[in-house]
CSV table of C-alpha atoms in Angstrom, one decimal:
chain,number,residue,atom,x,y,z
E,1,UNK,CA,16.6,-15.6,19.3
E,2,UNK,CA,18.5,-17.0,22.3
E,3,UNK,CA,15.4,-19.1,23.2
E,4,UNK,CA,15.0,-20.4,19.7
E,5,UNK,CA,18.6,-21.4,19.2
E,6,UNK,CA,18.8,-23.0,22.6
E,7,UNK,CA,16.2,-25.5,21.5
E,8,UNK,CA,17.4,-26.2,18.0
E,9,UNK,CA,18.7,-29.8,17.4
E,10,UNK,CA,22.4,-30.2,17.0
E,11,UNK,CA,21.8,-32.1,13.7
E,12,UNK,CA,19.3,-29.6,12.3
E,13,UNK,CA,19.0,-30.4,8.6
E,14,UNK,CA,18.8,-26.8,7.5
E,15,UNK,CA,20.8,-23.6,7.3
E,16,UNK,CA,19.5,-20.8,9.5
E,17,UNK,CA,19.8,-17.3,8.0
E,18,UNK,CA,19.0,-14.4,10.3
E,19,UNK,CA,18.5,-10.6,9.8
E,20,UNK,CA,18.3,-8.5,12.9
E,21,UNK,CA,18.5,-4.7,12.8
E,22,UNK,CA,22.0,-3.8,14.2
E,23,UNK,CA,23.6,-0.4,14.4
E,24,UNK,CA,26.7,0.0,12.2
E,25,UNK,CA,28.4,2.3,14.7
E,26,UNK,CA,29.2,-0.4,17.3
E,27,UNK,CA,30.6,-3.9,17.2
E,28,UNK,CA,28.1,-6.7,17.8
E,29,UNK,CA,28.6,-9.8,19.9
E,30,UNK,CA,25.4,-11.5,18.6
E,31,UNK,CA,27.4,-14.3,17.1
E,32,UNK,CA,29.0,-15.2,20.4
E,33,UNK,CA,25.7,-14.8,22.3
E,34,UNK,CA,23.8,-17.2,20.0
E,35,UNK,CA,26.7,-19.7,19.7
E,36,UNK,CA,26.8,-19.9,23.5
E,37,UNK,CA,23.0,-20.2,23.8
E,38,UNK,CA,22.6,-23.5,21.8
E,39,UNK,CA,24.3,-26.4,19.9
E,40,UNK,CA,24.7,-24.6,16.6
E,41,UNK,CA,27.5,-22.3,15.7
E,42,UNK,CA,26.5,-18.7,14.8
E,43,UNK,CA,28.7,-16.4,12.7
E,44,UNK,CA,28.4,-13.2,10.8
E,45,UNK,CA,28.1,-14.0,7.1
E,46,UNK,CA,30.9,-13.4,4.7
E,47,UNK,CA,30.4,-12.6,1.0
E,48,UNK,CA,30.3,-15.7,-1.2
E,49,UNK,CA,30.4,-18.0,1.8
E,50,UNK,CA,28.9,-21.4,1.2
E,51,UNK,CA,25.8,-22.3,3.2
E,52,UNK,CA,26.1,-25.4,5.4
E,53,UNK,CA,23.5,-27.3,7.3
E,54,UNK,CA,23.4,-26.9,11.1
E,55,UNK,CA,24.9,-23.4,11.0
E,56,UNK,CA,23.5,-20.0,11.8
E,57,UNK,CA,24.4,-17.1,9.5
E,58,UNK,CA,23.8,-13.5,10.7
E,59,UNK,CA,23.5,-10.4,8.6
E,60,UNK,CA,26.4,-8.1,9.4
E,61,UNK,CA,25.8,-4.5,10.2
E,62,UNK,CA,25.2,-2.2,7.2
E,63,UNK,CA,24.9,-5.0,4.6
E,64,UNK,CA,21.9,-6.9,3.3
E,65,UNK,CA,22.2,-10.6,3.8
E,66,UNK,CA,21.1,-12.4,0.6
E,67,UNK,CA,21.0,-16.1,-0.5
E,68,UNK,CA,22.0,-17.2,-4.0
E,69,UNK,CA,21.9,-20.9,-4.5
E,70,UNK,CA,24.2,-22.5,-1.9
E,71,UNK,CA,26.1,-19.2,-1.4
E,72,UNK,CA,25.6,-16.1,0.7
E,73,UNK,CA,25.9,-12.6,-0.7
E,74,UNK,CA,26.4,-9.3,1.2
E,75,UNK,CA,24.4,-6.6,-0.6
E,76,UNK,CA,25.3,-2.9,-0.5
E,77,UNK,CA,22.0,-1.8,-1.9
E,78,UNK,CA,19.8,1.0,-0.4
E,79,UNK,CA,18.0,0.8,2.9
E,80,UNK,CA,14.6,-0.7,3.1
E,81,UNK,CA,12.2,0.7,5.7
E,82,UNK,CA,15.2,2.8,6.9
E,83,UNK,CA,17.2,-0.3,7.6
E,84,UNK,CA,20.2,-2.2,6.2
E,85,UNK,CA,20.3,-5.0,6.8
E,86,UNK,CA,16.6,-5.5,6.2
E,87,UNK,CA,14.6,-8.7,6.4
E,88,UNK,CA,12.5,-8.2,3.2
E,89,UNK,CA,15.5,-8.4,0.8
E,90,UNK,CA,16.8,-11.5,2.6
E,91,UNK,CA,13.4,-13.3,2.3
E,92,UNK,CA,13.0,-12.2,-1.4
E,93,UNK,CA,16.5,-13.6,-2.2
E,94,UNK,CA,15.5,-16.9,-0.5
E,95,UNK,CA,12.3,-17.0,-2.5
E,96,UNK,CA,14.1,-16.5,-5.8
E,97,UNK,CA,16.8,-19.1,-5.1
E,98,UNK,CA,15.2,-21.7,-2.9
E,99,UNK,CA,11.4,-21.2,-2.9
E,100,UNK,CA,9.8,-24.4,-1.8
E,101,UNK,CA,12.9,-25.5,0.1
E,102,UNK,CA,12.7,-22.5,2.5
E,103,UNK,CA,10.8,-21.6,5.6
E,104,UNK,CA,10.4,-17.9,6.4
E,105,UNK,CA,9.9,-16.7,10.0
E,106,UNK,CA,8.9,-13.3,11.3
E,107,UNK,CA,9.3,-12.7,15.0
E,108,UNK,CA,8.6,-9.8,17.4
E,109,UNK,CA,9.3,-6.3,16.1
E,110,UNK,CA,7.8,-2.9,15.3
E,111,UNK,CA,6.3,-1.6,12.1
E,112,UNK,CA,5.8,-3.9,9.1
E,113,UNK,CA,9.2,-5.3,8.2
E,114,UNK,CA,9.0,-8.9,6.9
E,115,UNK,CA,5.5,-8.8,5.5
E,116,UNK,CA,6.6,-8.2,1.9
E,117,UNK,CA,9.3,-10.8,2.2
E,118,UNK,CA,6.9,-13.5,3.5
E,119,UNK,CA,4.6,-12.7,0.6
E,120,UNK,CA,7.4,-13.2,-1.8
E,121,UNK,CA,8.5,-16.5,-0.3
E,122,UNK,CA,4.9,-17.8,-0.2
E,123,UNK,CA,4.5,-16.8,-3.9
E,124,UNK,CA,7.5,-19.0,-4.7
E,125,UNK,CA,6.2,-22.0,-2.8
E,126,UNK,CA,8.0,-21.5,0.6
E,127,UNK,CA,6.4,-22.1,4.0
E,128,UNK,CA,5.7,-19.0,6.1
E,129,UNK,CA,5.6,-18.8,9.9
E,130,UNK,CA,5.0,-16.0,12.3
E,131,UNK,CA,5.2,-15.6,16.1
E,132,UNK,CA,1.7,-15.2,17.5
E,133,UNK,CA,1.3,-11.4,17.8
E,134,UNK,CA,-0.4,-11.8,21.2
E,135,UNK,CA,2.8,-13.6,22.4
E,136,UNK,CA,5.2,-11.0,20.9
E,137,UNK,CA,6.9,-8.3,23.0
E,138,UNK,CA,6.3,-6.0,20.0
E,139,UNK,CA,3.4,-7.1,17.9
E,140,UNK,CA,3.9,-4.8,14.9
E,141,UNK,CA,5.9,-7.1,12.6
E,142,UNK,CA,4.0,-10.3,13.1
E,143,UNK,CA,0.7,-8.5,13.0
E,144,UNK,CA,1.5,-6.9,9.7
E,145,UNK,CA,2.6,-10.3,8.3
E,146,UNK,CA,-0.6,-11.8,9.6
E,147,UNK,CA,-2.7,-9.3,7.8
E,148,UNK,CA,-0.7,-9.1,4.6
E,149,UNK,CA,0.9,-12.5,3.9
E,150,UNK,CA,-1.6,-15.0,5.5
E,151,UNK,CA,1.1,-17.2,7.0
E,152,UNK,CA,1.0,-21.0,6.9
E,153,UNK,CA,1.7,-21.3,10.6
E,154,UNK,CA,1.2,-19.1,13.7
E,155,UNK,CA,2.7,-20.1,17.0
E,156,UNK,CA,3.9,-18.6,20.3
E,157,UNK,CA,7.6,-18.5,20.9
E,158,UNK,CA,7.5,-21.5,23.2
E,159,UNK,CA,6.2,-23.7,20.4
E,160,UNK,CA,8.3,-22.4,17.5
E,161,UNK,CA,11.4,-24.6,18.0
E,162,UNK,CA,9.5,-27.9,17.7
E,163,UNK,CA,7.3,-26.5,14.9
E,164,UNK,CA,10.3,-25.4,12.8
E,165,UNK,CA,12.0,-28.8,13.5
E,166,UNK,CA,8.9,-30.6,12.2
E,167,UNK,CA,8.6,-28.4,9.2
E,168,UNK,CA,12.2,-29.0,8.2
E,169,UNK,CA,11.5,-32.7,8.1
E,170,UNK,CA,8.5,-32.3,5.8
E,171,UNK,CA,8.6,-33.1,2.1
E,172,UNK,CA,9.1,-29.8,0.3
E,173,UNK,CA,6.2,-28.4,-1.7
E,174,UNK,CA,6.0,-27.4,-5.4
E,175,UNK,CA,8.7,-25.0,-6.6
E,176,UNK,CA,7.2,-21.9,-8.3
E,177,UNK,CA,9.3,-19.6,-10.6
E,178,UNK,CA,10.1,-16.2,-9.2
E,179,UNK,CA,8.6,-13.3,-11.1
E,180,UNK,CA,10.9,-11.0,-13.0
E,181,UNK,CA,10.0,-8.1,-10.7
E,182,UNK,CA,11.2,-10.0,-7.6
E,183,UNK,CA,14.5,-10.6,-9.3
E,184,UNK,CA,14.8,-6.9,-10.0
E,185,UNK,CA,14.3,-6.1,-6.3
E,186,UNK,CA,16.9,-8.7,-5.3
E,187,UNK,CA,19.4,-7.1,-7.7
E,188,UNK,CA,18.7,-3.7,-6.1
E,189,UNK,CA,19.5,-5.1,-2.7
E,190,UNK,CA,22.8,-6.5,-4.1
E,191,UNK,CA,23.7,-2.9,-5.2
E,192,UNK,CA,23.2,-3.2,-8.9
E,193,UNK,CA,22.1,-0.2,-10.9
E,194,UNK,CA,18.7,-0.5,-12.6
E,195,UNK,CA,17.0,1.6,-15.2
E,196,UNK,CA,13.7,3.5,-15.2
E,197,UNK,CA,12.2,0.8,-17.4
E,198,UNK,CA,12.9,-1.8,-14.6
E,199,UNK,CA,11.3,0.5,-12.1
E,200,UNK,CA,8.2,0.9,-14.3
E,201,UNK,CA,8.0,-2.9,-14.4
E,202,UNK,CA,7.7,-2.9,-10.6
E,203,UNK,CA,4.8,-0.5,-10.3
E,204,UNK,CA,3.4,2.8,-11.3
E,205,UNK,CA,4.8,6.2,-10.5
E,206,UNK,CA,3.2,8.0,-7.6
E,207,UNK,CA,2.9,11.6,-6.7
E,208,UNK,CA,5.0,11.0,-3.5
E,209,UNK,CA,8.7,11.6,-3.1
E,210,UNK,CA,11.3,9.5,-1.4
E,211,UNK,CA,12.0,10.6,2.3
E,212,UNK,CA,15.6,9.6,1.8
E,213,UNK,CA,16.6,11.2,-1.5
E,214,UNK,CA,13.6,13.3,-2.7
E,215,UNK,CA,13.2,11.2,-5.9
E,216,UNK,CA,9.9,10.0,-7.3
E,217,UNK,CA,8.4,6.9,-5.6
E,218,UNK,CA,7.0,4.0,-7.6
E,219,UNK,CA,3.8,2.5,-6.0
E,220,UNK,CA,4.0,-1.3,-5.8
E,221,UNK,CA,0.8,-3.1,-4.8
E,222,UNK,CA,0.6,-6.9,-4.6
E,223,UNK,CA,-1.6,-9.2,-2.5
E,224,UNK,CA,-3.1,-6.2,-0.6
E,225,UNK,CA,0.4,-5.0,0.4
E,226,UNK,CA,1.2,-1.4,-0.6
E,227,UNK,CA,4.9,-0.5,-0.9
E,228,UNK,CA,6.9,2.3,-2.4
E,229,UNK,CA,10.4,2.3,-4.0
E,230,UNK,CA,12.4,5.1,-5.6
E,231,UNK,CA,14.7,4.9,-8.6
E,232,UNK,CA,17.8,4.8,-6.3
E,233,UNK,CA,16.3,1.8,-4.6
E,234,UNK,CA,15.1,3.1,-1.2
E,235,UNK,CA,12.0,1.1,-0.3
E,236,UNK,CA,9.2,1.6,2.3
E,237,UNK,CA,5.9,0.1,3.2
E,238,UNK,CA,3.0,2.5,3.0
E,239,UNK,CA,3.1,2.9,6.8
E,240,UNK,CA,6.7,3.9,6.8
E,241,UNK,CA,6.1,6.5,4.1
E,242,UNK,CA,3.4,8.0,6.3
E,243,UNK,CA,5.7,7.9,9.3
E,244,UNK,CA,8.5,9.5,7.3
E,245,UNK,CA,6.2,12.3,6.0
E,246,UNK,CA,5.2,13.0,9.6
E,247,UNK,CA,8.8,13.2,10.6
E,248,UNK,CA,9.5,15.5,7.7
E,249,UNK,CA,6.6,17.8,8.7
E,250,UNK,CA,8.0,17.9,12.3
E,251,UNK,CA,11.5,18.6,11.0
E,252,UNK,CA,10.2,21.4,8.7
E,253,UNK,CA,8.4,23.1,11.6
E,254,UNK,CA,11.5,22.8,13.8
E,255,UNK,CA,13.7,24.4,11.1
E,256,UNK,CA,11.1,27.1,10.7
E,257,UNK,CA,11.1,27.7,14.4
E,258,UNK,CA,14.9,28.0,14.5
E,259,UNK,CA,14.9,30.4,11.6
E,260,UNK,CA,12.3,32.6,13.3
E,261,UNK,CA,14.3,32.5,16.6
E,262,UNK,CA,17.3,33.8,14.7
E,263,UNK,CA,15.3,36.5,13.0
E,264,UNK,CA,14.0,37.6,16.4
E,265,UNK,CA,17.5,37.8,17.8
E,266,UNK,CA,18.7,39.8,14.8
E,267,UNK,CA,15.7,42.2,14.9
E,268,UNK,CA,16.2,42.8,18.6
E,269,UNK,CA,19.9,43.6,18.1
E,270,UNK,CA,19.2,46.0,15.2
E,271,UNK,CA,16.4,47.7,17.1
E,272,UNK,CA,18.8,48.3,20.0
E,273,UNK,CA,21.5,49.7,17.8
E,274,UNK,CA,19.0,52.0,16.1
E,275,UNK,CA,17.7,53.3,19.5
E,276,UNK,CA,21.3,53.8,20.7
E,277,UNK,CA,22.0,55.9,17.6
E,278,UNK,CA,18.8,57.9,17.8
E,279,UNK,CA,17.4,56.5,14.5
E,280,UNK,CA,13.8,56.6,15.4
E,281,UNK,CA,12.4,55.5,12.0
E,282,UNK,CA,14.7,52.5,11.8
E,283,UNK,CA,14.1,51.6,15.4
E,284,UNK,CA,10.3,51.7,14.7
E,285,UNK,CA,10.8,49.5,11.6
E,286,UNK,CA,12.7,46.8,13.6
E,287,UNK,CA,10.3,47.0,16.5
E,288,UNK,CA,7.5,46.2,14.1
E,289,UNK,CA,9.5,43.3,12.6
E,290,UNK,CA,10.1,42.1,16.2
E,291,UNK,CA,6.4,42.1,17.0
E,292,UNK,CA,5.6,40.4,13.8
E,293,UNK,CA,8.3,37.7,14.3
E,294,UNK,CA,7.1,37.1,17.9
E,295,UNK,CA,3.6,36.4,16.7
E,296,UNK,CA,4.8,34.1,13.9
E,297,UNK,CA,7.1,32.3,16.4
E,298,UNK,CA,4.2,31.7,18.8
E,299,UNK,CA,2.0,30.2,16.0
E,300,UNK,CA,4.7,27.8,14.8
E,301,UNK,CA,5.8,26.8,18.3
E,302,UNK,CA,2.1,26.1,19.2
E,303,UNK,CA,1.7,24.0,16.0
E,304,UNK,CA,4.9,22.0,16.8
E,305,UNK,CA,3.8,21.4,20.4
E,306,UNK,CA,0.4,20.1,19.3
E,307,UNK,CA,2.1,17.8,16.8
E,308,UNK,CA,4.2,16.4,19.6
E,309,UNK,CA,1.2,15.9,21.8
E,310,UNK,CA,-0.8,14.2,19.1
E,311,UNK,CA,2.1,11.8,18.4
E,312,UNK,CA,2.4,11.0,22.1
E,313,UNK,CA,-1.3,10.3,22.4
E,314,UNK,CA,-1.2,8.0,19.3
E,315,UNK,CA,1.8,6.2,20.7
E,316,UNK,CA,0.0,5.6,24.0
E,317,UNK,CA,-3.1,4.4,22.2
């Protein structure tokens, strides 16, 4: 981002709207960093703030940054791909309001955030650009966007400033109306409550449950991109659902291991008390429970260790 803004023209004939995952627990100096890096002023967006050309607007922590006409909105809707702010709601809102007047850009990052948003923008006539995955520090996001959204332009970071400046000067393309389903998803990001009928319009109910709330997930497939969303609004790409399920399995094994360890401690104590009091039958019972628990503990501990090793190998690959 510092490289990009350092090479933007001071008279850039566009507003720049940025979503970057930021922790809500700590104050961010990103506005000052980007302002000092180039000629354009960068600020964290305020709700109902008017968009101005030649300004950079940043998504504040814990709020989705949405565009509605010439105004900005801060959405309090559920997280998408475990993040709020998230890039997909921002790009969808831009697609709905601006369509052919917009250019969507996905830069370096992990997982598949941004692919769905670029698909939405392209559907409404906007231009889509990604950083060349081979040039990115983390290729996950641009690679996913490349596979799923078929972007209009691909460029290394060094060429992006000039490319974006040239695209801003181009005559805009044909505006296409946003589908009703896209408007529903933007309303969810704003924090609006929607009904089951609206969810059914987005996709079909799946057999999977939401990693965040445990509710039913609706399966949404469009343009080869598979996503999931629950009735509370939590949304995930298919990859994120798989990752969350893996995390859930690991957590379940960890909780089982903890419960078994507590059982062993209790059985060991009760066996000792029975021995001290000369209660042979009860001591024998707790000794058997202790042996059984130790065997179960070893099985679960081995399974958890193998899961960690498999995940580590996958990460290395």
